Short mmCIF file of N, CA and C and ligand atoms in Angstrom, two decimals:
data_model
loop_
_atom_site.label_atom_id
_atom_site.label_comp_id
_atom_site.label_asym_id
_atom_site.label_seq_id
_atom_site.Cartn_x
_atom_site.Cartn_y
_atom_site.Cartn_z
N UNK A 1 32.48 107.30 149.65
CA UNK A 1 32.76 105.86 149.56
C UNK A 1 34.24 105.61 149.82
N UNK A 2 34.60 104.31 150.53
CA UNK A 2 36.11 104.65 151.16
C UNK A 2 36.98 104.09 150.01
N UNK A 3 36.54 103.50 149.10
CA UNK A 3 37.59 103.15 147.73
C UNK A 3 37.63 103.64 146.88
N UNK A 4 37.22 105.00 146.93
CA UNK A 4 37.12 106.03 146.03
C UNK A 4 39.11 106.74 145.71
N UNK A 5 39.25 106.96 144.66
CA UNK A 5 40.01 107.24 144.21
C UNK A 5 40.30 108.69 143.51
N UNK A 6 41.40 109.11 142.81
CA UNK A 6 41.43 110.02 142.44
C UNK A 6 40.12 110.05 141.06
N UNK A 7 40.36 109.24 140.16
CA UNK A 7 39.34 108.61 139.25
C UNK A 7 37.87 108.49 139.37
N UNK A 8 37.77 108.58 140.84
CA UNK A 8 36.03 108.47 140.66
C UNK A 8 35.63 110.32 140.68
N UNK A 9 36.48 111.02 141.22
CA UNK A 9 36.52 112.27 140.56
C UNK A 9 36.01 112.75 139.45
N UNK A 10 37.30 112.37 137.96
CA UNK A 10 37.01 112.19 137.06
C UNK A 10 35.89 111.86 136.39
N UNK A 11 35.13 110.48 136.80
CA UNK A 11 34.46 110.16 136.29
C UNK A 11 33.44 111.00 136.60
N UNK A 12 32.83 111.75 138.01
CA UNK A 12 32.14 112.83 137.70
C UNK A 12 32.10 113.73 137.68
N UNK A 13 33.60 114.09 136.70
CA UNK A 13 33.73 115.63 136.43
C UNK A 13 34.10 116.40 137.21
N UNK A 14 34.03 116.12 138.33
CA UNK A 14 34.64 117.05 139.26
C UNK A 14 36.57 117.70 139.89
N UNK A 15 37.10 117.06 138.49
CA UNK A 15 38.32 117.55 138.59
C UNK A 15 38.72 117.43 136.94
N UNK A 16 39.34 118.30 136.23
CA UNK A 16 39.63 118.28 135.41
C UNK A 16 40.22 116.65 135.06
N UNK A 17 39.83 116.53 133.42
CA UNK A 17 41.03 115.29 132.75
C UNK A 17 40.40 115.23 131.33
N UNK A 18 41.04 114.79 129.91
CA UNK A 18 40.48 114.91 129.11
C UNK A 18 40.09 113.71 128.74
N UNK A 19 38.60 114.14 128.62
CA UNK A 19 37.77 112.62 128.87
C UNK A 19 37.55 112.37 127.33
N UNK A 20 38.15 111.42 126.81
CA UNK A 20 37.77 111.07 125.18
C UNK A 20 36.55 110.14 124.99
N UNK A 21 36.13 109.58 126.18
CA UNK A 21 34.99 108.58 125.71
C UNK A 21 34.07 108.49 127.23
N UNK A 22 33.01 108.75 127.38
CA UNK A 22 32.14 108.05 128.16
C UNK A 22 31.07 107.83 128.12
N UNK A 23 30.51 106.43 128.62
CA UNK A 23 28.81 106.62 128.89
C UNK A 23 28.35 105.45 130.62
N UNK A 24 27.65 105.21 130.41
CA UNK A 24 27.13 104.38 131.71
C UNK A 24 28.09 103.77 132.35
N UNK A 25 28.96 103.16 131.70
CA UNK A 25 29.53 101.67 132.17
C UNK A 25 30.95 102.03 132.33
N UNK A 26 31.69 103.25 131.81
CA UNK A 26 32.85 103.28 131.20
C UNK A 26 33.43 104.72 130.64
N UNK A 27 34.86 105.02 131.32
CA UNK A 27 34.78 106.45 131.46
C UNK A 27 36.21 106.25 130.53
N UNK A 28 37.18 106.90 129.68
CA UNK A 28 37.86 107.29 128.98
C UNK A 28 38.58 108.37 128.96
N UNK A 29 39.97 108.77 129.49
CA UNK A 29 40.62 110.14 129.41
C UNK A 29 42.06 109.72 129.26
N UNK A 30 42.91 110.43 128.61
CA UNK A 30 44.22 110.41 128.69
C UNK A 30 45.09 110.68 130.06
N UNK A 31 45.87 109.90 130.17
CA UNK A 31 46.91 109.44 131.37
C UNK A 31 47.53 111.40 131.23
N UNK A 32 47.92 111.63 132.04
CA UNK A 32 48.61 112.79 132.84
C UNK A 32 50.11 112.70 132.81
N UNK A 33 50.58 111.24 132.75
CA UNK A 33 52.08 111.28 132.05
C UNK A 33 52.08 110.26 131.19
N UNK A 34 51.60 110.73 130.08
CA UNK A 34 52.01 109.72 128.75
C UNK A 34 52.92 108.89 128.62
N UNK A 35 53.19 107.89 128.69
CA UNK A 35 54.03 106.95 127.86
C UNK A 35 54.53 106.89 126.74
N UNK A 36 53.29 107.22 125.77
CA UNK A 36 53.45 107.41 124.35
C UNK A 36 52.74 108.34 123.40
N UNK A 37 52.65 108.68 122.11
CA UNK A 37 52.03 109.67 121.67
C UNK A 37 50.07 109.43 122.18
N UNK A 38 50.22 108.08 122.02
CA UNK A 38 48.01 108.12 122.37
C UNK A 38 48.64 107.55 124.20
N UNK A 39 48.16 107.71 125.02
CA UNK A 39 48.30 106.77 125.96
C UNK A 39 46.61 106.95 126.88
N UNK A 40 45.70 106.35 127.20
CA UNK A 40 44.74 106.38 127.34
C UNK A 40 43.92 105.73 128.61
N UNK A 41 43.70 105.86 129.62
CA UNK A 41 43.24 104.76 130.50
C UNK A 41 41.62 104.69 130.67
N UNK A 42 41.67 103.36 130.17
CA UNK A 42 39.74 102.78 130.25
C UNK A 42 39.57 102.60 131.49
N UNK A 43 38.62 102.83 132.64
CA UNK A 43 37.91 102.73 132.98
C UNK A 43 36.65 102.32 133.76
N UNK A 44 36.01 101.07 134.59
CA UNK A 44 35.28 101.30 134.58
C UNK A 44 34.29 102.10 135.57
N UNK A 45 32.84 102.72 135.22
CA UNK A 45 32.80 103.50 136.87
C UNK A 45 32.30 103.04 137.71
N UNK A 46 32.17 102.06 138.05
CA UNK A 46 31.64 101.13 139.30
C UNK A 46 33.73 100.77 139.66
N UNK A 47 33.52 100.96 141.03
CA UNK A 47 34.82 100.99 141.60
C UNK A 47 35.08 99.42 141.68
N UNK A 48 36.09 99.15 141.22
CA UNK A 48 36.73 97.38 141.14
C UNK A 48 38.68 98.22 141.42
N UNK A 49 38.90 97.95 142.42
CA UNK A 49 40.23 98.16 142.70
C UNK A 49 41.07 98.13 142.07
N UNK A 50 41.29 96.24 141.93
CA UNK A 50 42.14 95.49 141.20
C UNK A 50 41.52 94.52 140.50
N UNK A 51 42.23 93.92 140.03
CA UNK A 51 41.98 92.24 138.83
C UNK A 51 42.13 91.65 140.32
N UNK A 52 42.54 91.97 141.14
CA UNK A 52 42.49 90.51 142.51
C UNK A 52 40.57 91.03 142.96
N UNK A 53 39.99 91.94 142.92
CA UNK A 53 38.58 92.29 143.23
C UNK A 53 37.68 91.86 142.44
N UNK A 54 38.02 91.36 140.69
CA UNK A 54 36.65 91.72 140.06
C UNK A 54 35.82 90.43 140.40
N UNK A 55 34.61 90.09 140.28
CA UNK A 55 33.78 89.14 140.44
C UNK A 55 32.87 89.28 139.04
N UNK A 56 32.30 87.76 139.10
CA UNK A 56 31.98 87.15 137.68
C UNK A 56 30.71 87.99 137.68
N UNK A 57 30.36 89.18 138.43
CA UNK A 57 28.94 90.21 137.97
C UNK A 57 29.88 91.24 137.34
N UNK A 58 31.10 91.05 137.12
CA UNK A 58 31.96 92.53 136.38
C UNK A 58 32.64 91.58 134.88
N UNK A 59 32.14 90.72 134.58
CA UNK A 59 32.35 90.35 133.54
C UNK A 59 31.79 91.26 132.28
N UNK A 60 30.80 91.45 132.17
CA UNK A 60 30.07 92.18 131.57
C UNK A 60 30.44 93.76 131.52
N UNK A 61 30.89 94.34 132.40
CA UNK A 61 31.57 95.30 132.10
C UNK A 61 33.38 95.74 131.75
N UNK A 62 33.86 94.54 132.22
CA UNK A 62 35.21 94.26 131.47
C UNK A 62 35.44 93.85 130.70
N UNK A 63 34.09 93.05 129.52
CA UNK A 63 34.25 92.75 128.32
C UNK A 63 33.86 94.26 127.33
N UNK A 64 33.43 95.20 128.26
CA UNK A 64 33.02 96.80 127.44
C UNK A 64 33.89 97.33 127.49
N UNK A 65 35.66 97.35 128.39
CA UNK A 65 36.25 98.29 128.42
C UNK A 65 37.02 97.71 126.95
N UNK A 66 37.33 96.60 126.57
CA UNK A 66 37.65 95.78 126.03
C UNK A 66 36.81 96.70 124.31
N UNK A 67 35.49 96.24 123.87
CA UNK A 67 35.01 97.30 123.34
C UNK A 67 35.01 98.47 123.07
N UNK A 68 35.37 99.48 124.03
CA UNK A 68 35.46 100.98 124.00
C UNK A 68 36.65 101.12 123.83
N UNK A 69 37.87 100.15 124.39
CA UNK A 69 39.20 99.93 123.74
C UNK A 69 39.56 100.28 122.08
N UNK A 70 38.71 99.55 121.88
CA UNK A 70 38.33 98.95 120.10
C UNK A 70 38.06 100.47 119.06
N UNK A 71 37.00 100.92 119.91
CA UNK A 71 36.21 102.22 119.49
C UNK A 71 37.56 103.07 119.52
N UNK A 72 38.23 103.28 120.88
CA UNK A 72 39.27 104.66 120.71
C UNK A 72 40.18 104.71 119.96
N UNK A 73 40.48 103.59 120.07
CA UNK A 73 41.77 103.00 118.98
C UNK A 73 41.62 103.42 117.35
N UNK A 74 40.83 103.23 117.51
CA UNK A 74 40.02 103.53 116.00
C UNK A 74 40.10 105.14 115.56
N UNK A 75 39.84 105.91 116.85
CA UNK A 75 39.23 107.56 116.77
C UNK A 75 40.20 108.00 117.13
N UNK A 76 41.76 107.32 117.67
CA UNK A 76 42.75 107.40 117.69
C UNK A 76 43.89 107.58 116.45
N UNK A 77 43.34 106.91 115.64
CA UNK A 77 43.50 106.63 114.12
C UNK A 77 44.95 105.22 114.57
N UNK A 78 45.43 104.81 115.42
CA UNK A 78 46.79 104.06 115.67
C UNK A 78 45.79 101.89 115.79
N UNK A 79 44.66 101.87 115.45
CA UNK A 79 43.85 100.41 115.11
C UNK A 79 44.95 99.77 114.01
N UNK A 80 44.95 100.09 112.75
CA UNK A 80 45.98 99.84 111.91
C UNK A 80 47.85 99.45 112.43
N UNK A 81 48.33 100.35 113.01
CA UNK A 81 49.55 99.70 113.06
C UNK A 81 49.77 99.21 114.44
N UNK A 82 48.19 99.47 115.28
CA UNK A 82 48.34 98.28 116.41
C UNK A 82 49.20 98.98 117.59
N UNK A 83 48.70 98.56 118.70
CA UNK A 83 48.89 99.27 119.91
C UNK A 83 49.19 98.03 120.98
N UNK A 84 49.17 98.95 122.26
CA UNK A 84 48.87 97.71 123.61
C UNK A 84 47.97 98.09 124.77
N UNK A 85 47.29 97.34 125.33
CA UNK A 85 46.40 97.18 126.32
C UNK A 85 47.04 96.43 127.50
N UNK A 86 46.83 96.80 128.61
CA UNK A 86 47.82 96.73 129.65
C UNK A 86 46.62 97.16 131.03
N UNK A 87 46.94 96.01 131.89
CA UNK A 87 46.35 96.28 133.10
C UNK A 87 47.80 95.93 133.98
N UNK A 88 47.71 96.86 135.28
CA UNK A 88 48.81 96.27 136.67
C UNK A 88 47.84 96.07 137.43
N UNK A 89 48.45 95.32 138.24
CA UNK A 89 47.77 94.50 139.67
C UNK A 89 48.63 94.23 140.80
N UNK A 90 48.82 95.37 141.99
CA UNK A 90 49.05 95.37 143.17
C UNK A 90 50.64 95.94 142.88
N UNK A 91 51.45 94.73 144.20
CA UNK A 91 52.62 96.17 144.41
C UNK A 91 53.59 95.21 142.65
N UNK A 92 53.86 94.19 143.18
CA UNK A 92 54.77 93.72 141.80
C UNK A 92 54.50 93.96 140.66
N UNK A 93 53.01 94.33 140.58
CA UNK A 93 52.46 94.95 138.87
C UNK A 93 52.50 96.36 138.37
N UNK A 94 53.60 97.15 139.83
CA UNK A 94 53.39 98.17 140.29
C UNK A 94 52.05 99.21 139.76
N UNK A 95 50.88 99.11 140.48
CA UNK A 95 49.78 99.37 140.24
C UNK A 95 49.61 101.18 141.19
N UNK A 96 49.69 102.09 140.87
CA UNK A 96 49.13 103.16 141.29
C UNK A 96 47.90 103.77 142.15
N UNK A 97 47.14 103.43 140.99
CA UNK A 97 46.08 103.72 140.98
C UNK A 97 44.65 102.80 141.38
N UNK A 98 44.75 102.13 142.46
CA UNK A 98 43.24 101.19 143.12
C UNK A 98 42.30 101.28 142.63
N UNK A 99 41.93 101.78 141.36
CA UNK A 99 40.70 101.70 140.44
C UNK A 99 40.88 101.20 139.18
N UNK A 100 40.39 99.99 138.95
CA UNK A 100 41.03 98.84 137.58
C UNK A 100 40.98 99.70 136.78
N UNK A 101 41.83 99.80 135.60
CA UNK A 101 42.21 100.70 134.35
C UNK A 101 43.47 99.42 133.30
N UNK A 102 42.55 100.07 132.18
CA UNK A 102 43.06 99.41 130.87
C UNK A 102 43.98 100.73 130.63
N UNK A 103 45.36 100.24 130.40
CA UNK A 103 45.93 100.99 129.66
C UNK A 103 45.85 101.03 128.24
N UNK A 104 45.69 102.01 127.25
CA UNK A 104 45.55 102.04 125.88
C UNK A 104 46.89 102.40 125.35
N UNK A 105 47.94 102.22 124.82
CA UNK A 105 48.89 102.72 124.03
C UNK A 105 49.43 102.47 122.88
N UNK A 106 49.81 103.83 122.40
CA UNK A 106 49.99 103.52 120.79
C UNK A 106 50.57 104.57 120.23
N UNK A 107 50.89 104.64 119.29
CA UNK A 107 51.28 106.13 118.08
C UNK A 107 53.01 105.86 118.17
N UNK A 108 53.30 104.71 118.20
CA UNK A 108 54.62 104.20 118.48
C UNK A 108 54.89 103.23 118.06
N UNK A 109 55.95 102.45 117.22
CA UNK A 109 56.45 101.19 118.01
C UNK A 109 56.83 100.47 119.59
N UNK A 110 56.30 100.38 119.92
CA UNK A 110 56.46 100.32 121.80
C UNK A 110 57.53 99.31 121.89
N UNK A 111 57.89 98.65 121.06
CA UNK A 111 59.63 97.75 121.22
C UNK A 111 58.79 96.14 122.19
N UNK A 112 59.29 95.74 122.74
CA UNK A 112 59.27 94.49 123.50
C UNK A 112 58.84 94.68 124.45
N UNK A 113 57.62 93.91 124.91
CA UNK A 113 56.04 94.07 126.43
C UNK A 113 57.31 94.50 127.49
N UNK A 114 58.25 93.32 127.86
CA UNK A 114 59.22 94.07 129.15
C UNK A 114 60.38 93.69 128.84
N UNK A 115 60.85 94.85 129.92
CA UNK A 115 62.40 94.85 130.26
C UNK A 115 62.99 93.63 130.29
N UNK A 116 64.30 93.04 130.06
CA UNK A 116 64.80 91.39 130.67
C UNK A 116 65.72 91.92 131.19
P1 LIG B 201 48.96 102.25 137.27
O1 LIG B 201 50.42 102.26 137.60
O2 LIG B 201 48.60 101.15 136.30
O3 LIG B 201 48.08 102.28 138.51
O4 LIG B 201 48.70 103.60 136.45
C1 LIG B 201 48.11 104.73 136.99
C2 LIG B 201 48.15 105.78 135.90
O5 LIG B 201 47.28 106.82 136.26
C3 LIG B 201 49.54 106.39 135.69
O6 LIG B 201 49.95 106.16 134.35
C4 LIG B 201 49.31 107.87 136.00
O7 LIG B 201 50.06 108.71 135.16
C5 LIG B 201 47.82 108.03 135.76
N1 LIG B 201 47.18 109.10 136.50
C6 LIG B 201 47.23 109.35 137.83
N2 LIG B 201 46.49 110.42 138.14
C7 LIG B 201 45.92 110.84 136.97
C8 LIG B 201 45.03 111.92 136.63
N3 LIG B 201 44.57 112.76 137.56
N4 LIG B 201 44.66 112.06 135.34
C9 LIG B 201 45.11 111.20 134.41
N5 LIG B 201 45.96 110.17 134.66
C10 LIG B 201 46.36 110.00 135.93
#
């Protein structure tokens, strides 16, 4: 498939990553250069590029990454003193990776969303 990514890999296993959460809708592994002590990227496995791609039939599965967010955070033990969730979109959001991903982060004070 030509919008296949490093990530759709992942999602079937076929390259190492440590996958903390998956099932049908929604794949879970820790980022490769951490940010912070948890840093985590949700997911989903139906390929959606960007937030400029999703359509109102991916509602339903971007309200699960949202959910499974909830769940790791939790099994994370960092729910309590609260984390951040973070999507980029394209070149100014400087976005990497062409397969939508929730960033999860936490096990920190992370200081102020951005730079001024
Ligand atoms: P973004 O800038 O939002 O597209 O973020 C892409 C993220 O994917 C970065 O934080 C990378 O460190 C992470 N990343 C890229 N390749 C891998 C990989 N093979 N396994 C885990 N994380 C990865």
């Amino acid at each position: 498939m030509s919008n296949e990514t490093i990530f759709s890999k992942i999602i079937r296993r076929e390259i190492p990553a440590d996958i903390v959460y998956q099932d049908e809708r929604v794949t879970a592994f820790r980022d490769i250069h951490p940010q912070a002590p948890t840093h985590i990227l949700i997911i989903p496995n139906k390929i959606i590029p960007s937030v400029n791609d999703i359509t109102p039939e991916d509602e339903g599965v971007l309200g699960h990454l949202f959910v499974v967010a909830q769940i790791i955070a939790a099994q994370e033990g960092i729910a309590e003193n609260g984390y951040r969730l973070m999507v980029n979109c394209g070149r100014h959001g400087h976005q990497e990776v062409f397969h939508l991903h929730l960033h999860l982060l936490g096990g920190r004070d992370l200081g102020p969303m951005l730079a001024r």
